[in-house]
XYZ file of C-alpha atoms in Angstrom:
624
model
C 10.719 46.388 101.997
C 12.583 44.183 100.000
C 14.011 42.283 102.651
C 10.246 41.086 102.793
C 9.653 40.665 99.861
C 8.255 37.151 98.311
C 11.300 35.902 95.833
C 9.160 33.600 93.705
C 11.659 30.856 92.203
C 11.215 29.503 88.390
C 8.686 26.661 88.908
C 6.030 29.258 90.264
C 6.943 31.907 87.614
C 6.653 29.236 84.845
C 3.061 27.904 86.061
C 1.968 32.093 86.042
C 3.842 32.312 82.528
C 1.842 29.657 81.568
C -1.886 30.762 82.043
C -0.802 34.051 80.714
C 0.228 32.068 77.310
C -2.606 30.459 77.013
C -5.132 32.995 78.063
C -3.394 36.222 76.251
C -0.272 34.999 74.102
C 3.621 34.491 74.122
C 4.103 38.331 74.286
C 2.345 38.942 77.710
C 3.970 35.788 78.743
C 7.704 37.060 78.229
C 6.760 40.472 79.287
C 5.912 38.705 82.719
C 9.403 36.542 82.898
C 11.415 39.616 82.048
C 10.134 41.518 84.839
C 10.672 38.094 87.299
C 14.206 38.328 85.912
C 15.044 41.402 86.658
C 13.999 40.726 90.252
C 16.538 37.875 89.988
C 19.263 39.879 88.913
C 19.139 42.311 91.744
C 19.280 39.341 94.151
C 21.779 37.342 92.810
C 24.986 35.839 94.603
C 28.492 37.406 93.801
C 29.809 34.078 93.365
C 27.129 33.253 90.387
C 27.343 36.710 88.718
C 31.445 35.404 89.009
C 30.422 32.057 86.744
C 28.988 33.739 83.833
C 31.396 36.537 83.484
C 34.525 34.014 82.813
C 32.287 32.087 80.752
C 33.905 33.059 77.645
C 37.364 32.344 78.726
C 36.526 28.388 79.778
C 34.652 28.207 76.101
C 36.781 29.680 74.452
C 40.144 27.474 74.757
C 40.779 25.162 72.112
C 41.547 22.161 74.448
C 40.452 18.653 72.600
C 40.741 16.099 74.671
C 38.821 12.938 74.667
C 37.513 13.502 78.358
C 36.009 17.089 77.135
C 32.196 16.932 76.656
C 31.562 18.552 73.508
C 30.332 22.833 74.019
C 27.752 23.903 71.156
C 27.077 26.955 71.656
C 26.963 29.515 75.236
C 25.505 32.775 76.447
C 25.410 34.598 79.443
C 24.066 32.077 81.860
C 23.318 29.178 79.288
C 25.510 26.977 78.127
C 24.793 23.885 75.453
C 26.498 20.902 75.652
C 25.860 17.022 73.252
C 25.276 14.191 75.515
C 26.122 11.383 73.892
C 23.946 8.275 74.096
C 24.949 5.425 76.390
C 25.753 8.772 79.030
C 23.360 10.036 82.382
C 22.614 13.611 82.328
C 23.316 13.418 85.774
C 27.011 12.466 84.423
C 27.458 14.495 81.578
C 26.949 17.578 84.121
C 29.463 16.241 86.670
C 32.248 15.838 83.976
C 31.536 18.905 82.730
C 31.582 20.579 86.115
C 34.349 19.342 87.147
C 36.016 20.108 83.730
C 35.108 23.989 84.845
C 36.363 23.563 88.037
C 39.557 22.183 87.103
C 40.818 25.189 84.530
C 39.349 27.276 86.943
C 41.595 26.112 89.415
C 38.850 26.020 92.091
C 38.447 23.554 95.265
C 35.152 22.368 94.366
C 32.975 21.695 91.046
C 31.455 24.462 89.151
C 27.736 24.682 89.899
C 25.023 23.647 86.821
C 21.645 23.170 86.992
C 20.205 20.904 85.284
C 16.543 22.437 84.090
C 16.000 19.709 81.571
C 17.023 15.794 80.854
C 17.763 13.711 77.856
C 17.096 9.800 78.651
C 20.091 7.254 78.868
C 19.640 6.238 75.017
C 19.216 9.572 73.469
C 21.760 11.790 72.276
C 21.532 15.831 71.393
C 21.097 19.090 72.799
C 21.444 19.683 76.333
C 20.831 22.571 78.221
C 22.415 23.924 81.250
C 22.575 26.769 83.249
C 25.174 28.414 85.027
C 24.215 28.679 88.324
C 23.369 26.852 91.656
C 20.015 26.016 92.596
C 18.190 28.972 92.951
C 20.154 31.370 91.057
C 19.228 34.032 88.410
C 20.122 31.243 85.477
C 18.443 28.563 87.322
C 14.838 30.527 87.842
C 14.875 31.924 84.186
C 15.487 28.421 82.441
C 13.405 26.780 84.779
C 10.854 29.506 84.248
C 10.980 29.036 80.278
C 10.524 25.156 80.331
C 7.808 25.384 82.758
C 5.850 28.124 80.650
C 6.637 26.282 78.066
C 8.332 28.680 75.913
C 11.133 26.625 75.385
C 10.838 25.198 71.329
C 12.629 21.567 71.222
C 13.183 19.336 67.796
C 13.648 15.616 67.992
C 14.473 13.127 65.275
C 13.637 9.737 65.578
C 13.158 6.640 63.354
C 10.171 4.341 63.777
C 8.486 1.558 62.603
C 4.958 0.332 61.856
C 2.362 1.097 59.672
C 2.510 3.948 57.277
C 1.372 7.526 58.901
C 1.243 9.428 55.554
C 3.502 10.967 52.831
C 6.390 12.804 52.890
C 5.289 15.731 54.713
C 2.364 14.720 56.824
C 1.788 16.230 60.431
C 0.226 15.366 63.203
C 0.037 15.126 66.678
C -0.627 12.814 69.977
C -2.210 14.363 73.076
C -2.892 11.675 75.763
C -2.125 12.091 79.080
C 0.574 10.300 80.717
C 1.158 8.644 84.151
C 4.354 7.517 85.344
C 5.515 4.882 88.007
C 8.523 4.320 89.729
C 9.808 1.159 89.732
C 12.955 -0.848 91.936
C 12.388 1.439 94.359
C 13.206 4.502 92.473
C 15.944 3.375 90.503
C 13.950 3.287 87.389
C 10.837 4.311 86.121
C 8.070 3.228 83.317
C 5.821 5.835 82.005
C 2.787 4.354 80.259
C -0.726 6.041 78.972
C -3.435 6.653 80.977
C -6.585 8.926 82.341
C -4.969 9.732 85.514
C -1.804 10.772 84.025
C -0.675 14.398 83.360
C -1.262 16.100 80.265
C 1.166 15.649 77.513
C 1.399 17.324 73.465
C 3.654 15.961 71.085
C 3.582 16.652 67.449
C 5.437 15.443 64.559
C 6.168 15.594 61.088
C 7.257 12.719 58.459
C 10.410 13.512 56.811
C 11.215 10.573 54.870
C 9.487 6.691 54.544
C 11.793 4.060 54.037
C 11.436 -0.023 53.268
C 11.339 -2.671 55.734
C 13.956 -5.211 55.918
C 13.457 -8.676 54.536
C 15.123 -10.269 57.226
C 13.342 -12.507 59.696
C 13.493 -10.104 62.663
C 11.250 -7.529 61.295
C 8.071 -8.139 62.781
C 7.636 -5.981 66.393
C 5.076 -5.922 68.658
C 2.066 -4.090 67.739
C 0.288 -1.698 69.966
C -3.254 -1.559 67.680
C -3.005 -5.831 67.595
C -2.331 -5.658 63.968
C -1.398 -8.294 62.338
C 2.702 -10.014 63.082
C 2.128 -9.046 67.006
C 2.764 -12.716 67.651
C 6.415 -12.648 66.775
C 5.783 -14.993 62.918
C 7.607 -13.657 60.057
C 5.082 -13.978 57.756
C 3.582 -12.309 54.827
C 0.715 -10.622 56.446
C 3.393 -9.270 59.442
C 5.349 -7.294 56.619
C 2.309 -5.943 54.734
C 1.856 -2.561 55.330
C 4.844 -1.954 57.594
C 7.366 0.652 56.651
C 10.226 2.985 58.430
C 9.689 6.325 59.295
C 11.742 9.247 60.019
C 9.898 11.916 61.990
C 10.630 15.361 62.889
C 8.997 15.128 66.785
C 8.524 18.709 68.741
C 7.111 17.985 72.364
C 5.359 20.825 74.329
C 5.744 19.231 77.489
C 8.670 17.378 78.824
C 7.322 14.163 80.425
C 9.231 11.050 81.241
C 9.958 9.417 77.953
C 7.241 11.149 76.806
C 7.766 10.992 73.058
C 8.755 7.060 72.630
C 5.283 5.960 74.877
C 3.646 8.798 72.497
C 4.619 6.831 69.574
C 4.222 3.268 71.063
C 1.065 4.206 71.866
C -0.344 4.732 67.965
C 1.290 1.954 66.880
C 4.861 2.850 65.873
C 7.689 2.322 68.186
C 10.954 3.974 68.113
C 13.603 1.773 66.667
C 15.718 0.403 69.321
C 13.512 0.900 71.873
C 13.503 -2.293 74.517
C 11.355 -0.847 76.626
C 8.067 0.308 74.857
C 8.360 -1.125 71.256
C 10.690 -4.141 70.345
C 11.540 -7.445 73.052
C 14.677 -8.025 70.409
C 17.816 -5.833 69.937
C 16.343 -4.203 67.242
C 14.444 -4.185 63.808
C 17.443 -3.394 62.214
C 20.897 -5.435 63.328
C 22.863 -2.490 62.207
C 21.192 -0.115 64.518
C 23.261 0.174 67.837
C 20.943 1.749 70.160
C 17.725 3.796 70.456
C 17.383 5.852 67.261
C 16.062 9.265 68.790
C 18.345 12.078 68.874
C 17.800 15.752 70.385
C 18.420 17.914 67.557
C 17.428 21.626 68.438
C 16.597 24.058 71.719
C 15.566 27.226 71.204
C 15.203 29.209 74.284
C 16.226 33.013 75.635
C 20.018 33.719 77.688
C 20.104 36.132 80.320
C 20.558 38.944 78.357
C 17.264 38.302 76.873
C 18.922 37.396 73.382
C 17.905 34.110 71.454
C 19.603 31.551 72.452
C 19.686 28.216 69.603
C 21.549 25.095 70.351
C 21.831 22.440 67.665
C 23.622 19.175 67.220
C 23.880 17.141 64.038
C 22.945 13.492 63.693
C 25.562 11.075 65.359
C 27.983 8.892 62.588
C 25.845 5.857 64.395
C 22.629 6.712 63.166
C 23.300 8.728 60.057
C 24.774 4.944 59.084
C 21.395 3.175 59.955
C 19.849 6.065 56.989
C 22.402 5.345 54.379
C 21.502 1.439 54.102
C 17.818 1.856 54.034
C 15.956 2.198 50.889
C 13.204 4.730 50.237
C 9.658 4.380 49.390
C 8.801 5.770 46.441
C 5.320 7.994 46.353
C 3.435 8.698 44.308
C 2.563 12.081 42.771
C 4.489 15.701 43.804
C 5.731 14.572 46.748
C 7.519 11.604 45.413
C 8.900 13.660 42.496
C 10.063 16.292 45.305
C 11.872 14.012 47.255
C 13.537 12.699 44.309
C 14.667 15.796 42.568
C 16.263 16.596 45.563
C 18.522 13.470 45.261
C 19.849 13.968 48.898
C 18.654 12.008 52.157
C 15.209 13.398 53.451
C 17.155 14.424 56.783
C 19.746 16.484 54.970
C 17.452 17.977 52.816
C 14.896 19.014 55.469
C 17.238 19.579 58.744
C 19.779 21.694 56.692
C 16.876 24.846 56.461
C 18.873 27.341 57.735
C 16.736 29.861 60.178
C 17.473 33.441 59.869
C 18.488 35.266 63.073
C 18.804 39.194 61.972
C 16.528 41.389 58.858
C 19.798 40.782 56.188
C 19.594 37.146 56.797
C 15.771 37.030 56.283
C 16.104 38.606 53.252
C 18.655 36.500 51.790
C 16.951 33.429 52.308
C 13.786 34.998 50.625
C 15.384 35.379 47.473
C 16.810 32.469 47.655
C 13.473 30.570 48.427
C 11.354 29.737 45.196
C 9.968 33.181 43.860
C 6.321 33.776 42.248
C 8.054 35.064 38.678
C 11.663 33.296 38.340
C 14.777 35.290 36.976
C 16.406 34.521 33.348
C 17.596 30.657 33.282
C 21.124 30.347 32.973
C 22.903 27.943 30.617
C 25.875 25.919 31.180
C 28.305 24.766 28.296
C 30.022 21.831 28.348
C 32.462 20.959 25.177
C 33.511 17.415 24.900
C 37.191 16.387 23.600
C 35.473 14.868 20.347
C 33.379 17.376 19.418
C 33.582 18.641 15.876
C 34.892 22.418 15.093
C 31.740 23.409 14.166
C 30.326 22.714 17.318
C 32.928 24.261 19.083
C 32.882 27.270 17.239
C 29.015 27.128 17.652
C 29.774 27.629 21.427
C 32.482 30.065 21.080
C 29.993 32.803 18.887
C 27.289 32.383 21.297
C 29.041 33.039 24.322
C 27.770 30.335 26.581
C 24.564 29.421 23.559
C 23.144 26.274 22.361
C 24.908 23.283 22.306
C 24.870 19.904 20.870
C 22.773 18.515 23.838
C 20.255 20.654 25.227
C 18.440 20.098 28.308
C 16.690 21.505 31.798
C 16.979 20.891 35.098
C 14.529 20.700 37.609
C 15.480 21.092 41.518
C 19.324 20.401 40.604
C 18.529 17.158 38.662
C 17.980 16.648 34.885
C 14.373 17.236 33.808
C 14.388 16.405 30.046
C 17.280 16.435 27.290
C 17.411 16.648 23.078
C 20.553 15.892 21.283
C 20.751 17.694 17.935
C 22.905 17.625 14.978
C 24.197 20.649 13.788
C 24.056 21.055 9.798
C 25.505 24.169 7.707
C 26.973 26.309 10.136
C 28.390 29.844 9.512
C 29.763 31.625 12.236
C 29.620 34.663 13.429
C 32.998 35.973 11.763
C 31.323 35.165 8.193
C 28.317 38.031 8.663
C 30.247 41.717 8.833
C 26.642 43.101 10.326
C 27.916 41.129 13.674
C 30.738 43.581 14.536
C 27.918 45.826 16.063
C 27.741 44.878 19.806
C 23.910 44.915 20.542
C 22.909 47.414 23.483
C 23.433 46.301 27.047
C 20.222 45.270 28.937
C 18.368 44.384 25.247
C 16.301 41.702 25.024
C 15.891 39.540 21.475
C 12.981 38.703 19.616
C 12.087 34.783 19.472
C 10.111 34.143 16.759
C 8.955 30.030 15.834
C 7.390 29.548 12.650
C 5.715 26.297 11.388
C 3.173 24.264 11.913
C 5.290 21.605 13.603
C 5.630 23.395 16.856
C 2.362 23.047 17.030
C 1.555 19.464 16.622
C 4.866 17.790 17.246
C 5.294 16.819 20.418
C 9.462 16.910 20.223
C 9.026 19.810 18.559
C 7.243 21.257 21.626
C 9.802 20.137 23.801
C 12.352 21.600 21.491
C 10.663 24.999 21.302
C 10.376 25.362 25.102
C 13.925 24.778 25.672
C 14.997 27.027 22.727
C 12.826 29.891 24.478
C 14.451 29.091 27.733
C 17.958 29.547 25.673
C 17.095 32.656 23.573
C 14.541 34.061 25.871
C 15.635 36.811 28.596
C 12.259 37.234 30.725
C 8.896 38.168 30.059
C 9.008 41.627 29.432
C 6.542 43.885 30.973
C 6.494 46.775 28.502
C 8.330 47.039 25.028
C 10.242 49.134 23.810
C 10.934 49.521 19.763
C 14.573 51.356 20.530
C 15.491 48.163 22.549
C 14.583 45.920 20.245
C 17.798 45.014 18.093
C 17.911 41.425 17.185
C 15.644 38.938 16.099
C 15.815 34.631 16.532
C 13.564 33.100 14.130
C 13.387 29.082 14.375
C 11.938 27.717 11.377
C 10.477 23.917 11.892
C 10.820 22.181 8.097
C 9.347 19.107 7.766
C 12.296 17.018 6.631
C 11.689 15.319 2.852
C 14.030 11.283 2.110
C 16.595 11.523 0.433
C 16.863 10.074 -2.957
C 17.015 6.177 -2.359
C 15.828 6.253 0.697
C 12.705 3.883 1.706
C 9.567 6.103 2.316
C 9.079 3.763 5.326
C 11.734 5.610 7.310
C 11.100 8.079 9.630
C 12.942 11.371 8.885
C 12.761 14.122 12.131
C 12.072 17.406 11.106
C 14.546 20.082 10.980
C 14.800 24.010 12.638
C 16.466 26.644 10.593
C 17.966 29.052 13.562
C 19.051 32.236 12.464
C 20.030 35.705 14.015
C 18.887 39.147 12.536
C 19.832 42.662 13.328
C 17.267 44.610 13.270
C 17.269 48.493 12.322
C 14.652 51.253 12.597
C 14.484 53.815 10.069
C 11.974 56.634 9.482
C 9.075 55.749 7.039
C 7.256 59.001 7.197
C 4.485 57.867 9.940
C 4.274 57.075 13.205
C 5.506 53.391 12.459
C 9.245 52.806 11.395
C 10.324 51.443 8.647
C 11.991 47.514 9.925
C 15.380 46.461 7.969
C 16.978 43.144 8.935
C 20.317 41.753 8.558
C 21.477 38.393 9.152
C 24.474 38.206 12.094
C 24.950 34.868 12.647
C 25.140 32.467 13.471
C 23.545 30.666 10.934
C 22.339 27.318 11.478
C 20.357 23.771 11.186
C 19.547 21.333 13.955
C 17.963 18.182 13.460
C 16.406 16.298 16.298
C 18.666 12.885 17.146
C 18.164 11.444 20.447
C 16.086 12.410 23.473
C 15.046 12.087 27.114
C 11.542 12.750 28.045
C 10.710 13.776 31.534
C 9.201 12.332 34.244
C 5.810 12.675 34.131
C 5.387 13.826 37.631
C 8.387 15.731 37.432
C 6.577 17.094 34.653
C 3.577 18.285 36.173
C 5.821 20.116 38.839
C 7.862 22.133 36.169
C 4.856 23.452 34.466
C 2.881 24.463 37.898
C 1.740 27.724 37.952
C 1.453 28.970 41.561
C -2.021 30.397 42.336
C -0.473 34.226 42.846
C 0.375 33.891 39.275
C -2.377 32.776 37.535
C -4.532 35.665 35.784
C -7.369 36.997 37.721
C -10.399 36.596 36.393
C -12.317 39.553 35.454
C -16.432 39.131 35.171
C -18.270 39.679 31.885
C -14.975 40.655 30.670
C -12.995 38.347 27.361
C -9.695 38.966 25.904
C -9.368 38.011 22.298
C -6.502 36.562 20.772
C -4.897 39.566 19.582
C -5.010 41.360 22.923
C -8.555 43.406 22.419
C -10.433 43.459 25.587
C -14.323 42.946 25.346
C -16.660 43.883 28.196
C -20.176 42.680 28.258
C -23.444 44.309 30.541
C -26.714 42.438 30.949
C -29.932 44.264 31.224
C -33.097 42.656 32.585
C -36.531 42.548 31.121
C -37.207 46.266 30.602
C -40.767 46.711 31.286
C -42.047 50.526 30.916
C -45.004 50.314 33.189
C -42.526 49.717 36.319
C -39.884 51.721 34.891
C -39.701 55.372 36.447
C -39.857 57.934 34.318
C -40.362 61.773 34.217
C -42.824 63.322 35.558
C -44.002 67.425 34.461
C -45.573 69.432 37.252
C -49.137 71.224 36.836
C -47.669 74.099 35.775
C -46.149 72.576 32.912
C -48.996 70.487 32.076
C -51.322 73.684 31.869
C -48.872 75.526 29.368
C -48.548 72.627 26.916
C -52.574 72.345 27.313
C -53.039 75.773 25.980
C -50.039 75.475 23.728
C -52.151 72.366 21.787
C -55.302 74.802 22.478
C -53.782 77.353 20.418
C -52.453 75.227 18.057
C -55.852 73.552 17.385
C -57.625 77.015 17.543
C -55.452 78.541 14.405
C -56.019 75.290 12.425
C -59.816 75.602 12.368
C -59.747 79.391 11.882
C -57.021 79.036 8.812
C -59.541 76.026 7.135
C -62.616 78.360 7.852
C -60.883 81.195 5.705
C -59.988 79.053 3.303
C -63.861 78.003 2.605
C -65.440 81.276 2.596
C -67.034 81.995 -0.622
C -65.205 85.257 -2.589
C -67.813 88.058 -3.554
């Protein structure tokens, strides 16, 4: 009977949820809550089945008012609200219950339950559910969080010794205890044996420098050195600011700042576990950890993601900081990006349906990149030559050339362009070459090789001219030709030998024609197009050489695989090679005749032998 029937509520499904999670997986674990919720369902009130079907026309007015608590997002029986710092949960749900109840028109507050809390300093996501105590909302939220199925993203800034690079991950897993304190009114969590188990990991998004004001020093919790309050020397040594990406499995009372007070780096702001001043920083206002992401499930079953940007207040603190600068990749990374660490890490987008997911993987960094693209920029002073230059090539070489890496300039040459013809000069150019062709790059000269701007130059002319690495070729496509010819420059007459002179490259354009030759290999004809011209090197920007290293990485996916015993030479020929042991006929097996055989090639050398001694008996038999 189901009037008998035990109604477990979403504390007791969330403990069951969460020895299925972590004895069989997150599958089994939902499978068990959607069954629970169902059960729910059947037994819920009319009057909360009434909240969440005007839910869309509360959310859905465009009322601004200062009094409003800001909505993020909503679903059938979720709702997510920002809390701002300085603001109880306890109040943030009361205004916005009674903000409900008022355009409802109804007596009494809307019911919420609260099924998690953000602390009186934070800001961020909070989470609600529509519903009374009890209800279908309240026992699947409560369920989630207690199963811990519920993913949550903080950000928070703190300070102390250095926890890595730009990147780094890792995690704190002691158990915490907390006491109550003034009778209730307040409460201090600290670490300890007897406490409850607690899992919070994190992730450095950005390092910045200390201040070099006199308040820097805070109180350490590994008695480093500065934990007596001195500004001195050995205080600032090996103290730095860290933004941190923090996701907490559990939800203990302040569980993430005693997590990080207890390794050594406070949060910033924090007067209760890290600094006895206002703050490291004057011109942070308050605690710097904000709640920036919930991802949980709706009624309905469907995804639910809430997220809230960084407040003005603390996104200020960022801008006047200065970043540390690493060494290696990561440095170069986080410098080619030229944006805050936050912005550029936070703003990853997560895809919610297949066409999304696909999208962002072609827009993530691909094994074999497409064609590079080129963009022209013309000056007001540049000569007519140049201009026309630009004009022939459609969107072709300029006067500066250059590559970017990650949005930001990798490496530049400026060249100056000597004896140009354009295109209109050549009548071979009237021929529009065939669409989806790709040209021929050749470089000739010596100087490519051994010239080190002329290696620069070369790469970023075969970035210009170049369309791809073809797989296969094909002699019908094949319909122009770019040769770059490197000549070492010679002085001038009355010029000092002393002086450097930079080398020059002769670029020219060929059409090329195939004609019959009478064998299986046509006959080539070129003809110069245009346009015809000569670039000599000027002035030039050399890249970074970290930077460096990360333009010319070659993922491992796209690195030939090597092939044992097996060489290619230089003109393409493969070459396979086998190695044979000691051959040694003794232990070798070979074939073996049966008797039969053996008895026939007996009497065969029987009968051989036989007629040779009969034929040399004949032969000395006297003659009567």
């Amino acid at each position: 009977m189901v009037e008998n029937q035990v109604m477990p509520n979403g504390l007791h499904a969330g403990s069951a949820a969460s020895s299925v999670r972590v004895s069989v997986g997150n599958e089994a674990a939902w499978e068990l809550l959607d069954g629970l919720l169902t059960l729910w369902l059947e037994h819920e009130s009319p009057e909360d089945k009434l909240q969440t079907s005007w839910l869309d026309d509360d959310f859905g007015g465009s009322d601004t008012s200062e009094d409003v608590l800001p909505v993020l997002c909503h679903g059938p029986g979720v709702v997510g609200i920002f809390k701002p710092a300085g603001v109880t949960t306890e109040e943030a749900v009361r205004q916005l219950s009674q903000q409900l109840g008022h355009r409802r028109h109804m007596p009494k507050p809307v019911d919420l339950h609260v099924v998690s809390r953000l602390d009186h300093p934070t800001s961020g996501v909070l989470p609600l559910g529509l519903g009374a105590v009890g209800s279908a909302a309240a026992n699947w939220l409560g369920a989630q969080f207690a199963g811990r199925l519920v993913r949550k993203e903080y950000v928070c800034l703190c300070e102390g010794p250095s926890l890595g690079l730009t990147g780094f991950q890792g995690n704190v897993s002691t158990p915490l205890h907390t006491v109550e304190l003034d009778g209730g009114r307040a409460s201090r969590t600290e670490v300890s044996p007897l406490g409850r188990q607690a899992f919070t990991g994190y992730e450095v998004l950005a390092r910045y420098m200390p201040p070099s004001s006199s308040d820097l020093s805070l109180p350490s919790h590994d008695r480093e050195p500065g934990v007596n309050g001195h500004d001195d020397e050995r205080g600032r040594e090996g103290r730095e600011l860290m933004l941190l990406r923090v996701r907490p499995l559990t939800g203990r009372t302040h569980q993430i700042r005693v997590h990080m007070a207890s390794i050594g780096r406070p949060l910033l702001g924090d007067l209760t576990y890290g600094a006895k001043e206002a703050s490291v920083l004057r011109s942070c206002p308050r605690l710097f950890l904000h709640a920036r992401r919930v991802e949980l499930r709706d009624l309905a079953g469907k995804p639910f993601v809430a997220e809230a940007t960084l407040p003005q207040e603390l996104g200020e603190v960022l801008v006047q900081l200065q970043h540390i600068a690493e060494p290696g990749a990561a440095a170069a990374e986080a410098r080619a990006m030229g944006v805050d660490a936050l912005t550029k890490v936070l703003s990853k987008r997560t895809p919610k349906t297949r066409k999304g997911r696909k999208i962002l993987k072609l827009r993530e960094p691909q094994i074999v990149e497409d064609a590079k693209t080129a963009l022209v920029i013309c000056g007001n002073k540049s000569s007519n030559d140049v201009s026309n230059m630009l004009k022939d090539l459609h969107s072709a070489l300029q006067a500066h050339v250059g590559s970017t890496l990650r949005r930001n300039l990798l490496d530049m040459q400026e060249f100056n362009v000597e004896d140009f013809k354009s295109m209109t000069k050549f009548k071979a150019s009237t021929k529009e070459a065939a669409v989806g062709s790709k040209p021929l790059v050749i470089f000739q000269g010596s100087a490519f090789e051994h010239d080190e701007q002329l290696k620069r130059a070369k790469s970023l002319l075969l970035d210009f001219f170049g369309a791809g690495k073809p797989d296969q070729v094909m002699l019908s496509g094949l319909d122009q030709v770019v040769v770059c010819t490197a000549v070492d420059a010679m002085p001038t007459a009355g010029s000092s030998s002393s002086v450097e002179v930079s080398a020059k490259i002769h670029v020219r354009r060929y059409r090329l024609l195939m004609k019959k030759s009478g064998s299986k290999l046509p006959r080539a004809e070129v003809t110069e197009i245009g346009p015809h011209m000569n670039l000599s090197l000027d002035r030039t920007k050399d890249p970074d050489k970290d930077r460096w290293k990360m333009a010319i990485k070659m993922p491992k996916a796209a690195k030939p695989k090597k092939e044992k015993n097996v060489t290619t030479k230089e003109m393409g020929k493969r070459v396979g090679k086998f190695h044979l042991g000691k051959q040694d006929f003794n232990s070798i097996h070979t074939v073996h005749h049966g008797e039969s055989k053996k008895k026939k090639l007996k009497a065969a050398v029987a009968a051989n032998s036989a007629k040779g001694e009969g034929a040399n008996e004949a032969a000395t038999a006297p003659q009567i």
